[in-house]
Amino acid sequence: MRKDKISNAVIRRIPRYYRHVDDLYYNGVVRISSSSLGRIMGLTASQIRQDLSCFGEFGQQGYGYNVEKLRSEIAEVLGMNKQYKIIIIGAGNLGRALIQNFYFAKSGFILDAAFDVASDVINTEINGVHVHHIDALEDYVVECKPDVAVLTVPRSVAQKTAERLVGLGVRGLWNFTNIELNIRDANVKIEDVHFADSLLTLSYMIANRDTP
Amino acid sequence: MRKDKISNAVIRRIPRYYRHVDDLYYNGVVRISSSSLGRIMGLTASQIRQDLSCFGEFGQQGYGYNVEKLRSEIAEVLGMNKQYKIIIIGAGNLGRALIQNFYFAKSGFILDAAFDVASDVINTEINGVHVHHIDALEDYVVECKPDVAVLTVPRSVAQKTAERLVGLGVRGLWNFTNIELNIRDANVKIEDVHFADSLLTLSYMIANRDTP
């Protein structure tokens, strides 16, 4: 039984829960108490219990959490079993880095195409993923109905590429362009990866390291 | 006058404040009320006032915030005026993408060297940044004292590369390796970029889009 309204902060923590519980699972841990999980994650036991209770009754008093069950329930909450189809728009350095090094399948996504405009990459394969000309996008989307597009295009074409994808019915955008996309459709979900926010957080930590 | 203890959640929001206030500044906005800033950022006016009050007395009742002043004060809080030196370890696709497309200077960082082991990139320049052999790391760090290293190496060498850097006195790591680094030195600050957390958040938003 899920609560109707889950706060954004909790939602942001779920992937972290998955990551840690997944590690435990692969390390052969069968069950774990909320206090042990809290120690690993730097959260209090009561925070853990409160967060996880948003998604259902996972734990059992005096026993803790069954790691395998917790892992599969969090995966379900995250939609990892939906087999969402994902495509990459922009096979430059960043797009290529994602295709070669990021395990889409481990997050439950099926990556099966990339698109670009540069003639030297079109019709090549990167890590088994075919790179199509961007002009083939319309036909591809109509036929394959990808759920999510990764935007690794230059920022100058980010907004218009996003609109083109949304116009074709793509309803999830993973945005690496550093542009705040302006899409007024509540059904389109956008997740921005802001490298600068991350680096500035590190800058803050360093700058304030030696102050008491 | 800063508060002694600023929560992690607030710290995470400061770069976002900077980003939005920087946009306002470049769009010629001179002053802004907490409620207008809140609307832009999806926060309440009182949340804005509370967050910013952690770092000093920026606003003025009935006037709002002077955008230029707020921008420079947030930049100072973030350490953006410290001119931290940063190096990149690993000039593969991801390292290269950062060198070519990420504006380190806009975050206050000076990028002046990259390191790799692949003979085809060593002694080349990428966007004006020289790529050294990793064997030159020791001499370089002793001489140039970089504050931060970007880790874009394969995950198999992530931990040992981190230890090598920390041993040389580098006290900030921007970690793209998807490995949780095990560094037991409170003076070393680590910021992880977890692509999977971001994609799984998007997955959650899509999976839970149509539920009431």
Short mmCIF file of C-alpha atoms in Angstrom, two decimals:
data_model
loop_
_atom_site.label_atom_id
_atom_site.label_comp_id
_atom_site.label_asym_id
_atom_site.label_seq_id
_atom_site.Cartn_x
_atom_site.Cartn_y
_atom_site.Cartn_z
CA MET A 1 0.00 0.00 0.00
CA ARG A 2 1.63 3.18 -1.16
CA LYS A 3 1.12 6.62 0.19
CA ASP A 4 -0.49 9.03 -2.26
CA LYS A 5 2.09 11.75 -2.04
CA ILE A 6 5.74 10.91 -1.80
CA SER A 7 8.06 13.83 -1.31
CA ASN A 8 10.66 14.68 -3.88
CA ALA A 9 13.44 14.18 -1.35
CA VAL A 10 12.32 10.60 -0.73
CA ILE A 11 12.01 9.93 -4.47
CA ARG A 12 15.59 11.14 -4.94
CA ARG A 13 16.75 8.68 -2.29
CA ILE A 14 15.13 5.58 -3.80
CA PRO A 15 17.82 4.97 -6.46
CA ARG A 16 20.43 5.24 -3.71
CA TYR A 17 18.54 2.62 -1.70
CA TYR A 18 18.49 0.42 -4.74
CA ARG A 19 22.21 0.86 -5.32
CA HIS A 20 23.12 -0.08 -1.77
CA VAL A 21 20.65 -2.94 -1.49
CA ASP A 22 21.81 -4.25 -4.86
CA ASP A 23 25.42 -4.24 -3.54
CA LEU A 24 24.33 -6.13 -0.45
CA TYR A 25 22.49 -8.65 -2.58
CA TYR A 26 25.52 -9.31 -4.78
CA ASN A 27 27.68 -9.61 -1.69
CA GLY A 28 25.44 -12.42 -0.49
CA VAL A 29 23.76 -10.55 2.39
CA VAL A 30 20.41 -12.20 3.14
CA ARG A 31 18.91 -9.79 5.64
CA ILE A 32 19.76 -6.46 7.13
CA SER A 33 18.40 -4.31 9.96
CA SER A 34 17.36 -0.73 9.40
CA SER A 35 20.18 0.40 11.68
CA SER A 36 22.85 -1.47 9.67
CA LEU A 37 21.46 -0.17 6.38
CA GLY A 38 21.39 3.28 7.93
CA ARG A 39 25.05 3.03 8.90
CA ILE A 40 26.00 2.10 5.34
CA MET A 41 23.97 4.91 3.88
CA GLY A 42 24.62 7.60 6.47
CA LEU A 43 20.97 7.77 7.54
CA THR A 44 19.27 6.99 10.84
CA ALA A 45 17.38 3.74 11.30
CA SER A 46 14.13 5.63 11.73
CA GLN A 47 14.73 7.57 8.53
CA ILE A 48 15.24 4.27 6.69
CA ARG A 49 12.04 2.81 8.14
CA GLN A 50 10.10 5.95 7.33
CA ASP A 51 11.38 6.16 3.74
CA LEU A 52 10.76 2.52 2.94
CA SER A 53 7.32 2.55 4.51
CA CYS A 54 6.26 4.99 1.77
CA PHE A 55 6.34 2.10 -0.66
CA GLY A 56 4.90 -0.74 1.29
CA GLU A 57 5.48 -3.00 4.24
CA PHE A 58 8.96 -4.27 3.53
CA GLY A 59 10.42 -4.80 6.96
CA GLN A 60 9.52 -7.02 9.83
CA GLN A 61 10.07 -6.03 13.43
CA GLY A 62 12.98 -7.87 15.02
CA TYR A 63 13.98 -9.41 11.70
CA GLY A 64 14.87 -6.47 9.55
CA TYR A 65 14.68 -6.56 5.78
CA ASN A 66 15.02 -9.52 3.50
CA VAL A 67 17.59 -8.15 1.06
CA GLU A 68 16.43 -10.03 -2.02
CA LYS A 69 12.80 -9.08 -1.45
CA LEU A 70 13.65 -5.48 -0.65
CA ARG A 71 15.79 -5.26 -3.77
CA SER A 72 13.04 -6.56 -6.02
CA GLU A 73 10.39 -4.37 -4.42
CA ILE A 74 12.49 -1.23 -4.81
CA ALA A 75 13.19 -2.25 -8.41
CA GLU A 76 9.47 -2.50 -8.99
CA VAL A 77 8.82 0.88 -7.38
CA LEU A 78 11.44 2.34 -9.72
CA GLY A 79 9.82 0.78 -12.79
CA MET A 80 12.93 -1.26 -13.52
CA ASN A 81 10.87 -4.23 -14.65
CA LYS A 82 9.03 -2.20 -17.31
CA GLN A 83 11.80 -2.66 -19.90
CA TYR A 84 11.59 0.92 -21.06
CA LYS A 85 13.14 1.53 -24.46
CA ILE A 86 15.73 4.28 -24.66
CA ILE A 87 17.49 5.98 -27.56
CA ILE A 88 20.45 8.35 -27.63
CA ILE A 89 20.33 11.55 -29.63
CA GLY A 90 23.89 12.73 -30.21
CA ALA A 91 26.74 10.21 -30.57
CA GLY A 92 29.53 12.66 -29.78
CA ASN A 93 31.92 12.12 -26.89
CA LEU A 94 29.31 12.08 -24.18
CA GLY A 95 26.79 9.98 -26.08
CA ARG A 96 29.55 7.57 -26.97
CA ALA A 97 30.76 7.44 -23.35
CA LEU A 98 27.26 6.49 -22.22
CA ILE A 99 26.87 3.85 -24.92
CA GLN A 100 30.23 2.30 -24.11
CA ASN A 101 30.38 2.57 -20.35
CA PHE A 102 26.91 2.94 -18.89
CA TYR A 103 24.97 -0.23 -18.19
CA PHE A 104 21.50 0.74 -19.32
CA ALA A 105 20.27 -2.81 -18.83
CA LYS A 106 21.30 -2.73 -15.17
CA SER A 107 18.82 0.12 -14.71
CA GLY A 108 16.15 -1.84 -16.58
CA PHE A 109 16.42 0.08 -19.86
CA ILE A 110 16.82 -1.33 -23.34
CA LEU A 111 19.15 0.79 -25.45
CA ASP A 112 18.75 -0.01 -29.09
CA ALA A 113 19.54 2.99 -31.23
CA ALA A 114 21.53 6.18 -31.42
CA PHE A 115 21.13 9.13 -33.79
CA ASP A 116 23.54 11.73 -35.05
CA VAL A 117 24.23 14.04 -37.99
CA ALA A 118 27.97 13.39 -38.44
CA SER A 119 28.64 11.28 -41.51
CA ASP A 120 31.63 9.54 -39.92
CA VAL A 121 29.50 7.89 -37.22
CA ILE A 122 26.28 7.22 -39.14
CA ASN A 123 25.77 3.54 -39.92
CA THR A 124 28.52 2.54 -37.51
CA GLU A 125 27.93 0.46 -34.40
CA ILE A 126 29.10 1.53 -30.96
CA ASN A 127 29.10 -1.31 -28.47
CA GLY A 128 26.48 -3.06 -30.59
CA VAL A 129 24.25 0.00 -30.88
CA HIS A 130 23.52 1.20 -34.39
CA VAL A 131 23.93 4.92 -35.12
CA HIS A 132 21.24 6.21 -37.49
CA HIS A 133 21.03 9.51 -39.30
CA ILE A 134 18.79 11.89 -37.39
CA ASP A 135 16.54 12.07 -40.46
CA ALA A 136 15.53 8.49 -39.71
CA LEU A 137 14.19 9.53 -36.29
CA GLU A 138 10.54 9.94 -37.29
CA ASP A 139 10.25 6.50 -38.90
CA TYR A 140 12.13 4.88 -36.04
CA VAL A 141 9.99 6.39 -33.30
CA VAL A 142 6.75 5.52 -35.06
CA GLU A 143 7.89 1.93 -35.43
CA CYS A 144 9.77 1.30 -32.17
CA LYS A 145 8.05 3.70 -29.76
CA PRO A 146 10.97 4.47 -27.44
CA ASP A 147 9.95 5.66 -23.98
CA VAL A 148 12.97 7.82 -23.26
CA ALA A 149 15.49 9.80 -25.28
CA VAL A 150 18.91 10.74 -23.96
CA LEU A 151 19.80 14.26 -25.08
CA THR A 152 23.52 14.52 -25.70
CA VAL A 153 23.30 17.05 -28.51
CA PRO A 154 24.99 20.47 -28.59
CA ARG A 155 23.10 22.97 -26.47
CA SER A 156 22.29 25.08 -29.53
CA VAL A 157 19.92 22.40 -30.81
CA ALA A 158 18.73 21.06 -27.45
CA GLN A 159 15.34 22.76 -27.25
CA LYS A 160 14.33 22.07 -30.83
CA THR A 161 15.48 18.43 -30.58
CA ALA A 162 13.44 18.02 -27.40
CA GLU A 163 10.36 19.48 -29.09
CA ARG A 164 10.82 17.18 -32.06
CA LEU A 165 10.99 14.14 -29.76
CA VAL A 166 7.99 15.22 -27.72
CA GLY A 167 6.07 15.90 -30.92
CA LEU A 168 6.75 12.30 -31.92
CA GLY A 169 5.36 11.04 -28.62
CA VAL A 170 8.54 10.45 -26.58
CA ARG A 171 7.54 11.15 -23.01
CA GLY A 172 10.81 10.91 -21.10
CA LEU A 173 13.94 12.99 -21.64
CA TRP A 174 17.29 12.43 -19.93
CA ASN A 175 18.86 15.78 -20.51
CA PHE A 176 22.65 16.25 -20.50
CA THR A 177 22.65 19.53 -22.42
CA ASN A 178 22.84 21.96 -19.49
CA ILE A 179 19.82 23.75 -20.95
CA GLU A 180 16.60 23.96 -18.96
CA LEU A 181 14.18 22.56 -21.51
CA ASN A 182 10.91 24.36 -21.91
CA ILE A 183 8.31 21.63 -22.45
CA ARG A 184 4.78 22.38 -21.29
CA ASP A 185 3.38 18.88 -21.20
CA ALA A 186 2.91 17.39 -17.75
CA ASN A 187 3.09 13.92 -19.25
CA VAL A 188 6.64 14.49 -20.41
CA LYS A 189 9.10 13.80 -17.64
CA ILE A 190 12.50 15.42 -17.80
CA GLU A 191 15.52 14.54 -15.72
CA ASP A 192 18.43 16.94 -16.01
CA VAL A 193 22.02 15.94 -15.34
CA HIS A 194 23.67 19.13 -14.16
CA PHE A 195 27.40 18.53 -14.00
CA ALA A 196 27.93 22.09 -12.77
CA ASP A 197 25.68 21.59 -9.74
CA SER A 198 27.73 18.58 -8.79
CA LEU A 199 31.10 20.32 -9.23
CA LEU A 200 29.88 23.37 -7.30
CA THR A 201 28.78 21.14 -4.43
CA LEU A 202 32.32 19.79 -4.33
CA SER A 203 33.65 23.34 -4.48
CA TYR A 204 31.45 24.23 -1.50
CA MET A 205 32.70 21.24 0.48
CA ILE A 206 36.31 22.17 -0.19
CA ALA A 207 35.85 25.88 0.45
CA ASN A 208 34.11 25.19 3.75
CA ARG A 209 36.30 22.28 4.81
CA ASP A 210 38.50 24.14 7.19
CA THR A 211 35.90 26.40 8.74
CA PRO A 212 34.76 25.13 12.13
CA MET B 1 27.04 35.75 9.61
CA ARG B 2 26.71 32.10 8.75
CA LYS B 3 25.03 29.43 10.74
CA ASP B 4 27.35 26.76 12.05
CA LYS B 5 25.52 23.78 10.71
CA ILE B 6 23.96 23.89 7.28
CA SER B 7 21.95 20.84 6.30
CA ASN B 8 22.99 18.72 3.38
CA ALA B 9 19.69 19.39 1.63
CA VAL B 10 20.35 23.14 1.71
CA ILE B 11 23.93 22.67 0.49
CA ARG B 12 22.60 20.66 -2.46
CA ARG B 13 20.29 23.51 -3.36
CA ILE B 14 22.94 26.27 -3.42
CA PRO B 15 24.30 25.43 -6.89
CA ARG B 16 20.73 25.49 -8.18
CA TYR B 17 20.27 28.93 -6.64
CA TYR B 18 23.45 30.04 -8.32
CA ARG B 19 22.33 28.68 -11.68
CA HIS B 20 18.98 30.45 -11.56
CA VAL B 21 20.34 33.72 -10.18
CA ASP B 22 23.12 33.65 -12.79
CA ASP B 23 20.46 33.29 -15.52
CA LEU B 24 18.54 36.23 -14.09
CA TYR B 25 21.71 38.29 -13.98
CA TYR B 26 22.55 37.57 -17.62
CA ASN B 27 18.97 38.38 -18.57
CA GLY B 28 19.39 41.81 -17.06
CA VAL B 29 17.17 41.33 -14.00
CA VAL B 30 18.24 43.80 -11.30
CA ARG B 31 16.16 42.66 -8.36
CA ILE B 32 13.79 39.85 -7.54
CA SER B 33 11.42 39.03 -4.71
CA SER B 34 11.63 35.76 -2.84
CA SER B 35 8.20 34.81 -4.21
CA SER B 36 9.25 35.37 -7.84
CA LEU B 37 12.47 33.43 -7.32
CA GLY B 38 10.40 30.73 -5.66
CA ARG B 39 8.08 30.52 -8.65
CA ILE B 40 11.03 30.06 -11.00
CA MET B 41 12.60 27.41 -8.81
CA GLY B 42 9.47 25.60 -7.65
CA LEU B 43 10.01 26.54 -4.01
CA THR B 44 7.96 28.65 -1.61
CA ALA B 45 9.01 32.21 -0.80
CA SER B 46 9.58 31.27 2.82
CA GLN B 47 11.77 28.34 1.80
CA ILE B 48 13.88 30.71 -0.31
CA ARG B 49 14.22 33.20 2.55
CA GLN B 50 15.10 30.44 4.97
CA ASP B 51 17.70 28.85 2.69
CA LEU B 52 19.44 32.09 1.82
CA SER B 53 19.46 33.28 5.41
CA CYS B 54 21.81 30.37 6.19
CA PHE B 55 24.54 32.26 4.36
CA GLY B 56 23.98 35.82 5.40
CA GLU B 57 21.57 38.71 5.20
CA PHE B 58 21.04 38.94 1.47
CA GLY B 59 17.49 40.25 1.17
CA GLN B 60 15.77 43.39 2.26
CA GLN B 61 12.16 43.46 3.32
CA GLY B 62 9.91 45.07 0.71
CA TYR B 63 12.73 45.22 -1.81
CA GLY B 64 13.69 41.63 -2.37
CA TYR B 65 17.13 40.59 -3.53
CA ASN B 66 19.62 42.57 -5.55
CA VAL B 67 20.43 39.99 -8.24
CA GLU B 68 24.03 41.01 -8.86
CA LYS B 69 24.83 41.07 -5.16
CA LEU B 70 23.03 37.80 -4.49
CA ARG B 71 24.86 36.17 -7.40
CA SER B 72 28.27 37.24 -6.13
CA GLU B 73 27.48 36.28 -2.53
CA ILE B 74 26.33 32.80 -3.55
CA ALA B 75 29.44 32.47 -5.73
CA GLU B 76 31.55 33.29 -2.71
CA VAL B 77 29.70 30.81 -0.52
CA LEU B 78 30.39 28.18 -3.19
CA GLY B 79 34.11 29.01 -3.28
CA MET B 80 33.89 29.99 -6.94
CA ASN B 81 36.35 32.84 -6.43
CA LYS B 82 39.04 30.52 -5.06
CA GLN B 83 40.29 29.56 -8.51
CA TYR B 84 40.67 25.92 -7.61
CA LYS B 85 42.92 23.96 -9.94
CA ILE B 86 41.48 20.81 -11.44
CA ILE B 87 42.98 17.96 -13.46
CA ILE B 88 41.33 15.13 -15.35
CA ILE B 89 42.47 11.55 -14.92
CA GLY B 90 41.28 9.55 -17.90
CA ALA B 91 40.97 11.17 -21.32
CA GLY B 92 38.61 8.58 -22.79
CA ASN B 93 35.19 9.47 -24.12
CA LEU B 94 33.85 10.88 -20.87
CA GLY B 95 37.01 12.79 -19.93
CA ARG B 96 37.15 14.16 -23.45
CA ALA B 97 33.47 15.15 -23.34
CA LEU B 98 34.10 17.12 -20.15
CA ILE B 99 37.22 18.80 -21.54
CA GLN B 100 35.43 19.79 -24.73
CA ASN B 101 31.98 20.69 -23.51
CA PHE B 102 32.02 21.52 -19.82
CA TYR B 103 32.84 25.09 -18.86
CA PHE B 104 35.08 24.55 -15.85
CA ALA B 105 35.88 28.26 -15.71
CA LYS B 106 32.19 29.12 -15.36
CA SER B 107 32.22 27.12 -12.11
CA GLY B 108 35.39 28.93 -10.99
CA PHE B 109 37.78 26.06 -11.76
CA ILE B 110 41.01 26.19 -13.73
CA LEU B 111 41.50 23.07 -15.83
CA ASP B 112 45.06 22.77 -16.97
CA ALA B 113 46.00 19.16 -17.45
CA ALA B 114 44.70 15.73 -18.28
CA PHE B 115 46.34 12.34 -17.80
CA ASP B 116 45.93 9.03 -19.56
CA VAL B 117 47.77 5.82 -20.44
CA ALA B 118 46.78 5.51 -24.12
CA SER B 119 49.66 6.38 -26.40
CA ASP B 120 47.38 7.86 -29.06
CA VAL B 121 46.19 10.67 -26.77
CA ILE B 122 49.37 11.37 -24.77
CA ASN B 123 51.03 14.64 -25.72
CA THR B 124 47.97 15.76 -27.67
CA GLU B 125 45.90 18.77 -26.73
CA ILE B 126 42.13 18.60 -26.29
CA ASN B 127 40.50 22.01 -26.35
CA GLY B 128 43.82 23.53 -25.28
CA VAL B 129 44.36 21.05 -22.43
CA HIS B 130 47.55 19.00 -22.60
CA VAL B 131 47.25 15.25 -22.07
CA HIS B 132 50.19 13.87 -20.05
CA HIS B 133 51.20 10.28 -19.45
CA ILE B 134 49.92 9.13 -16.06
CA ASP B 135 53.55 8.48 -15.06
CA ALA B 136 54.04 12.26 -15.02
CA LEU B 137 51.34 12.63 -12.36
CA GLU B 138 53.66 12.71 -9.35
CA ASP B 139 55.90 15.47 -10.71
CA TYR B 140 52.94 17.44 -11.91
CA VAL B 141 51.06 17.35 -8.62
CA VAL B 142 54.15 18.30 -6.60
CA GLU B 143 54.73 21.27 -8.86
CA CYS B 144 51.21 22.48 -9.62
CA LYS B 145 49.28 21.38 -6.53
CA PRO B 146 45.88 20.77 -8.10
CA ASP B 147 42.97 20.96 -5.66
CA VAL B 148 40.65 18.54 -7.41
CA ALA B 149 40.98 15.54 -9.71
CA VAL B 150 38.21 14.36 -12.00
CA LEU B 151 38.10 10.58 -12.06
CA THR B 152 37.06 9.36 -15.50
CA VAL B 153 39.13 6.18 -15.46
CA PRO B 154 37.80 2.65 -15.91
CA ARG B 155 36.18 1.38 -12.75
CA SER B 156 38.78 -1.37 -12.38
CA VAL B 157 41.45 1.22 -11.56
CA ALA B 158 39.23 3.75 -9.79
CA GLN B 159 40.11 2.93 -6.18
CA LYS B 160 43.85 2.68 -6.71
CA THR B 161 43.92 5.88 -8.77
CA ALA B 162 42.01 7.68 -6.02
CA GLU B 163 44.48 6.43 -3.41
CA ARG B 164 47.40 7.55 -5.54
CA LEU B 165 45.93 11.05 -5.86
CA VAL B 166 45.11 11.32 -2.18
CA GLY B 167 48.62 10.10 -1.34
CA LEU B 168 49.95 12.99 -3.40
CA GLY B 169 47.85 15.47 -1.48
CA VAL B 170 44.87 15.98 -3.78
CA ARG B 171 41.96 16.67 -1.47
CA GLY B 172 38.98 16.81 -3.79
CA LEU B 173 37.72 14.04 -6.10
CA TRP B 174 34.95 14.41 -8.66
CA ASN B 175 34.13 10.79 -9.21
CA PHE B 176 32.47 9.56 -12.41
CA THR B 177 33.49 5.93 -12.04
CA ASN B 178 30.30 4.55 -10.46
CA ILE B 179 32.46 3.09 -7.71
CA GLU B 180 31.99 4.17 -4.12
CA LEU B 181 35.54 5.15 -3.26
CA ASN B 182 36.85 4.06 0.07
CA ILE B 183 38.98 6.94 1.34
CA ARG B 184 39.25 7.36 5.08
CA ASP B 185 40.48 10.92 5.29
CA ALA B 186 37.91 13.48 6.39
CA ASN B 187 39.88 16.20 4.64
CA VAL B 188 39.34 14.56 1.27
CA LYS B 189 36.00 15.56 -0.20
CA ILE B 190 34.40 13.28 -2.77
CA GLU B 191 31.50 14.12 -5.01
CA ASP B 192 30.06 11.21 -6.95
CA VAL B 193 28.21 11.59 -10.21
CA HIS B 194 25.82 8.67 -10.31
CA PHE B 195 24.28 8.49 -13.74
CA ALA B 196 22.22 5.47 -12.71
CA ASP B 197 20.57 7.35 -9.83
CA SER B 198 19.50 10.01 -12.26
CA LEU B 199 18.15 7.57 -14.85
CA LEU B 200 16.31 5.60 -12.17
CA THR B 201 14.68 8.78 -10.91
CA LEU B 202 13.40 9.34 -14.45
CA SER B 203 12.25 5.73 -14.56
CA TYR B 204 10.32 6.29 -11.33
CA MET B 205 8.67 9.42 -12.70
CA ILE B 206 7.60 7.61 -15.84
CA ALA B 207 6.44 4.47 -14.06
CA ASN B 208 4.37 6.51 -11.62
CA ARG B 209 3.12 9.07 -14.11
CA ASP B 210 -0.28 7.63 -14.71
CA THR B 211 -1.07 6.56 -11.18
CA PRO B 212 -3.29 9.08 -9.39
#
